[in-house]
Amino acid sequence: MRFYLMFILLFATPVRAWEFTPGMPCRLTHETPEVSVELTYDPTQPLYTISLTRNVMWPHAEVFALQFEGHQALSIATDRHHIDKGGKRLTVADHGFKNVLDGLQFNETARAVTGNSSVSIPLAGALGPVKAFRNCAPVAGV
């Protein structure tokens, strides 16, 4: 009986898969109970963004880091992040995201860190959607 209760509790919390949505901008999204992840790419600029939204506030800190753990572990950091939505959304924009996309595509976990706060992001299922996101191109207008 305990086994069935544990099984139900284990799968009671839905976790959305990594999803790629083409368009202007292209979007790559993922949700866990702790964080919503959204990457956008506007190929006409070109400009990439990553936004991490939590239920708790991000602490203000000089540096934001993404630490990727897995087959191609790497750590990247920036001081060009900003926090909005009442302190719950952290966003970084840049003209190149190669290291971010490599980290998402080739590792098992990402850890977003600012100040003394961090959140873990599982990367299972990210490979295909990240590949599609990398191939985002402007769509011809009608």
PDB file of C-alpha atoms in Angstrom:
ATOM      1  CA  MET A   1       0.000   0.000   0.000  1.00  0.00           C
ATOM      2  CA  ARG A   2       2.816   2.404   0.851  1.00  0.00           C
ATOM      3  CA  PHE A   3       4.394   1.710  -2.550  1.00  0.00           C
ATOM      4  CA  TYR A   4       1.248   2.832  -4.373  1.00  0.00           C
ATOM      5  CA  LEU A   5       0.976   5.975  -2.274  1.00  0.00           C
ATOM      6  CA  MET A   6       4.624   6.861  -2.995  1.00  0.00           C
ATOM      7  CA  PHE A   7       4.074   6.180  -6.727  1.00  0.00           C
ATOM      8  CA  ILE A   8       1.067   8.505  -6.834  1.00  0.00           C
ATOM      9  CA  LEU A   9       2.867  11.244  -4.917  1.00  0.00           C
ATOM     10  CA  LEU A  10       5.948  10.941  -7.102  1.00  0.00           C
ATOM     11  CA  PHE A  11       3.981  11.510 -10.294  1.00  0.00           C
ATOM     12  CA  ALA A  12       1.386  13.940  -8.906  1.00  0.00           C
ATOM     13  CA  THR A  13       3.441  17.039  -9.715  1.00  0.00           C
ATOM     14  CA  PRO A  14       3.435  17.654 -13.457  1.00  0.00           C
ATOM     15  CA  VAL A  15       6.682  18.744 -15.109  1.00  0.00           C
ATOM     16  CA  ARG A  16       6.331  20.192 -18.585  1.00  0.00           C
ATOM     17  CA  ALA A  17       8.714  19.005 -21.239  1.00  0.00           C
ATOM     18  CA  TRP A  18      11.117  21.275 -23.085  1.00  0.00           C
ATOM     19  CA  GLU A  19       9.152  22.850 -25.945  1.00  0.00           C
ATOM     20  CA  PHE A  20      10.281  24.727 -29.043  1.00  0.00           C
ATOM     21  CA  THR A  21       7.868  27.172 -30.690  1.00  0.00           C
ATOM     22  CA  PRO A  22       8.899  28.695 -34.037  1.00  0.00           C
ATOM     23  CA  GLY A  23       7.967  32.277 -34.839  1.00  0.00           C
ATOM     24  CA  MET A  24       9.083  35.818 -34.326  1.00  0.00           C
ATOM     25  CA  PRO A  25      10.618  35.382 -31.857  1.00  0.00           C
ATOM     26  CA  CYS A  26      11.354  31.661 -31.625  1.00  0.00           C
ATOM     27  CA  ARG A  27      10.764  30.331 -28.114  1.00  0.00           C
ATOM     28  CA  LEU A  28      12.180  27.509 -26.015  1.00  0.00           C
ATOM     29  CA  THR A  29      10.303  26.871 -22.767  1.00  0.00           C
ATOM     30  CA  HIS A  30      10.393  24.538 -19.803  1.00  0.00           C
ATOM     31  CA  GLU A  31       8.653  24.468 -16.428  1.00  0.00           C
ATOM     32  CA  THR A  32       9.365  22.781 -13.136  1.00  0.00           C
ATOM     33  CA  PRO A  33       7.616  23.372  -9.815  1.00  0.00           C
ATOM     34  CA  GLU A  34      10.484  25.727  -8.874  1.00  0.00           C
ATOM     35  CA  VAL A  35      11.157  27.700 -12.058  1.00  0.00           C
ATOM     36  CA  SER A  36       9.802  28.582 -15.500  1.00  0.00           C
ATOM     37  CA  VAL A  37      12.460  28.922 -18.186  1.00  0.00           C
ATOM     38  CA  GLU A  38      11.924  30.882 -21.409  1.00  0.00           C
ATOM     39  CA  LEU A  39      14.523  31.514 -24.087  1.00  0.00           C
ATOM     40  CA  THR A  40      13.693  33.699 -27.050  1.00  0.00           C
ATOM     41  CA  TYR A  41      15.571  34.422 -30.252  1.00  0.00           C
ATOM     42  CA  ASP A  42      14.743  37.181 -32.690  1.00  0.00           C
ATOM     43  CA  PRO A  43      16.777  36.352 -35.814  1.00  0.00           C
ATOM     44  CA  THR A  44      16.150  39.815 -37.300  1.00  0.00           C
ATOM     45  CA  GLN A  45      18.191  41.501 -34.533  1.00  0.00           C
ATOM     46  CA  PRO A  46      19.809  38.946 -33.754  1.00  0.00           C
ATOM     47  CA  LEU A  47      18.996  38.937 -30.027  1.00  0.00           C
ATOM     48  CA  TYR A  48      18.684  36.107 -27.519  1.00  0.00           C
ATOM     49  CA  THR A  49      17.078  36.298 -24.081  1.00  0.00           C
ATOM     50  CA  ILE A  50      16.735  33.877 -21.210  1.00  0.00           C
ATOM     51  CA  SER A  51      14.200  34.534 -18.459  1.00  0.00           C
ATOM     52  CA  LEU A  52      13.912  32.498 -15.277  1.00  0.00           C
ATOM     53  CA  THR A  53      10.743  33.069 -13.261  1.00  0.00           C
ATOM     54  CA  ARG A  54      10.310  31.738  -9.742  1.00  0.00           C
ATOM     55  CA  ASN A  55       7.652  31.892  -7.035  1.00  0.00           C
ATOM     56  CA  VAL A  56      10.230  33.425  -4.696  1.00  0.00           C
ATOM     57  CA  MET A  57      12.284  36.558  -5.249  1.00  0.00           C
ATOM     58  CA  TRP A  58      15.734  36.459  -6.790  1.00  0.00           C
ATOM     59  CA  PRO A  59      18.237  38.241  -4.554  1.00  0.00           C
ATOM     60  CA  HIS A  60      19.931  41.246  -6.108  1.00  0.00           C
ATOM     61  CA  ALA A  61      23.560  40.372  -6.787  1.00  0.00           C
ATOM     62  CA  GLU A  62      26.405  41.646  -8.943  1.00  0.00           C
ATOM     63  CA  VAL A  63      26.718  38.374 -10.886  1.00  0.00           C
ATOM     64  CA  PHE A  64      24.308  35.792 -12.292  1.00  0.00           C
ATOM     65  CA  ALA A  65      25.737  32.390 -13.232  1.00  0.00           C
ATOM     66  CA  LEU A  66      24.569  29.278 -15.048  1.00  0.00           C
ATOM     67  CA  GLN A  67      26.426  26.126 -14.074  1.00  0.00           C
ATOM     68  CA  PHE A  68      25.917  23.138 -16.348  1.00  0.00           C
ATOM     69  CA  GLU A  69      26.624  19.662 -15.015  1.00  0.00           C
ATOM     70  CA  GLY A  70      27.028  16.636 -17.263  1.00  0.00           C
ATOM     71  CA  HIS A  71      29.013  15.485 -20.290  1.00  0.00           C
ATOM     72  CA  GLN A  72      30.177  18.977 -21.274  1.00  0.00           C
ATOM     73  CA  ALA A  73      30.146  20.757 -17.926  1.00  0.00           C
ATOM     74  CA  LEU A  74      30.710  24.486 -18.005  1.00  0.00           C
ATOM     75  CA  SER A  75      29.974  27.581 -15.999  1.00  0.00           C
ATOM     76  CA  ILE A  76      29.118  30.982 -17.426  1.00  0.00           C
ATOM     77  CA  ALA A  77      28.444  34.250 -15.636  1.00  0.00           C
ATOM     78  CA  THR A  78      27.356  37.803 -16.413  1.00  0.00           C
ATOM     79  CA  ASP A  79      26.774  41.097 -14.694  1.00  0.00           C
ATOM     80  CA  ARG A  80      24.294  42.132 -17.426  1.00  0.00           C
ATOM     81  CA  HIS A  81      21.193  40.564 -15.886  1.00  0.00           C
ATOM     82  CA  HIS A  82      18.135  42.353 -14.588  1.00  0.00           C
ATOM     83  CA  ILE A  83      15.344  41.365 -12.237  1.00  0.00           C
ATOM     84  CA  ASP A  84      11.711  42.382 -12.681  1.00  0.00           C
ATOM     85  CA  LYS A  85       8.147  41.142 -12.071  1.00  0.00           C
ATOM     86  CA  GLY A  86       8.390  42.029  -8.387  1.00  0.00           C
ATOM     87  CA  GLY A  87      11.799  40.399  -8.101  1.00  0.00           C
ATOM     88  CA  LYS A  88      10.665  37.025  -9.408  1.00  0.00           C
ATOM     89  CA  ARG A  89      11.910  37.116 -13.031  1.00  0.00           C
ATOM     90  CA  LEU A  90      15.598  37.270 -13.903  1.00  0.00           C
ATOM     91  CA  THR A  91      16.474  38.038 -17.541  1.00  0.00           C
ATOM     92  CA  VAL A  92      19.673  38.176 -19.570  1.00  0.00           C
ATOM     93  CA  ALA A  93      19.860  39.372 -23.200  1.00  0.00           C
ATOM     94  CA  ASP A  94      22.791  39.042 -25.593  1.00  0.00           C
ATOM     95  CA  HIS A  95      23.608  38.762 -29.288  1.00  0.00           C
ATOM     96  CA  GLY A  96      25.174  35.313 -28.825  1.00  0.00           C
ATOM     97  CA  PHE A  97      24.084  32.364 -26.683  1.00  0.00           C
ATOM     98  CA  LYS A  98      26.349  29.567 -27.952  1.00  0.00           C
ATOM     99  CA  ASN A  99      27.564  28.603 -24.455  1.00  0.00           C
ATOM    100  CA  VAL A 100      24.029  28.698 -23.034  1.00  0.00           C
ATOM    101  CA  LEU A 101      22.684  26.518 -25.856  1.00  0.00           C
ATOM    102  CA  ASP A 102      25.651  24.114 -25.609  1.00  0.00           C
ATOM    103  CA  GLY A 103      25.055  23.837 -21.873  1.00  0.00           C
ATOM    104  CA  LEU A 104      21.343  23.110 -22.314  1.00  0.00           C
ATOM    105  CA  GLN A 105      21.824  20.660 -25.161  1.00  0.00           C
ATOM    106  CA  PHE A 106      24.771  18.585 -23.911  1.00  0.00           C
ATOM    107  CA  ASN A 107      24.333  18.345 -20.124  1.00  0.00           C
ATOM    108  CA  GLU A 108      21.983  16.837 -17.562  1.00  0.00           C
ATOM    109  CA  THR A 109      21.368  19.727 -15.183  1.00  0.00           C
ATOM    110  CA  ALA A 110      21.654  23.495 -15.120  1.00  0.00           C
ATOM    111  CA  ARG A 111      21.936  25.476 -11.911  1.00  0.00           C
ATOM    112  CA  ALA A 112      20.992  29.157 -11.984  1.00  0.00           C
ATOM    113  CA  VAL A 113      22.823  31.072  -9.263  1.00  0.00           C
ATOM    114  CA  THR A 114      22.629  34.640  -8.027  1.00  0.00           C
ATOM    115  CA  GLY A 115      23.858  35.727  -4.633  1.00  0.00           C
ATOM    116  CA  ASN A 116      23.223  32.923  -2.165  1.00  0.00           C
ATOM    117  CA  SER A 117      20.204  31.605  -4.073  1.00  0.00           C
ATOM    118  CA  SER A 118      20.127  28.888  -6.705  1.00  0.00           C
ATOM    119  CA  VAL A 119      17.645  26.725  -8.545  1.00  0.00           C
ATOM    120  CA  SER A 120      18.268  23.461 -10.376  1.00  0.00           C
ATOM    121  CA  ILE A 121      16.853  22.885 -13.860  1.00  0.00           C
ATOM    122  CA  PRO A 122      16.717  19.324 -15.225  1.00  0.00           C
ATOM    123  CA  LEU A 123      17.755  19.116 -18.879  1.00  0.00           C
ATOM    124  CA  ALA A 124      16.229  15.727 -19.724  1.00  0.00           C
ATOM    125  CA  GLY A 125      14.432  16.040 -23.058  1.00  0.00           C
ATOM    126  CA  ALA A 126      16.109  19.338 -24.012  1.00  0.00           C
ATOM    127  CA  LEU A 127      18.293  17.964 -26.837  1.00  0.00           C
ATOM    128  CA  GLY A 128      15.742  18.019 -29.695  1.00  0.00           C
ATOM    129  CA  PRO A 129      14.028  21.291 -28.772  1.00  0.00           C
ATOM    130  CA  VAL A 130      17.397  23.049 -28.345  1.00  0.00           C
ATOM    131  CA  LYS A 131      18.496  21.775 -31.786  1.00  0.00           C
ATOM    132  CA  ALA A 132      15.309  23.212 -33.300  1.00  0.00           C
ATOM    133  CA  PHE A 133      15.811  26.491 -31.437  1.00  0.00           C
ATOM    134  CA  ARG A 134      19.363  26.772 -32.821  1.00  0.00           C
ATOM    135  CA  ASN A 135      17.936  26.505 -36.348  1.00  0.00           C
ATOM    136  CA  CYS A 136      15.470  29.353 -35.846  1.00  0.00           C
ATOM    137  CA  ALA A 137      15.394  31.573 -38.932  1.00  0.00           C
ATOM    138  CA  PRO A 138      13.298  34.542 -40.060  1.00  0.00           C
ATOM    139  CA  VAL A 139       9.962  33.539 -41.532  1.00  0.00           C
ATOM    140  CA  ALA A 140       9.108  35.107 -44.894  1.00  0.00           C
ATOM    141  CA  GLY A 141       6.165  37.474 -44.695  1.00  0.00           C
ATOM    142  CA  VAL A 142       3.132  37.289 -46.940  1.00  0.00           C
TER     143      VAL A 142
END
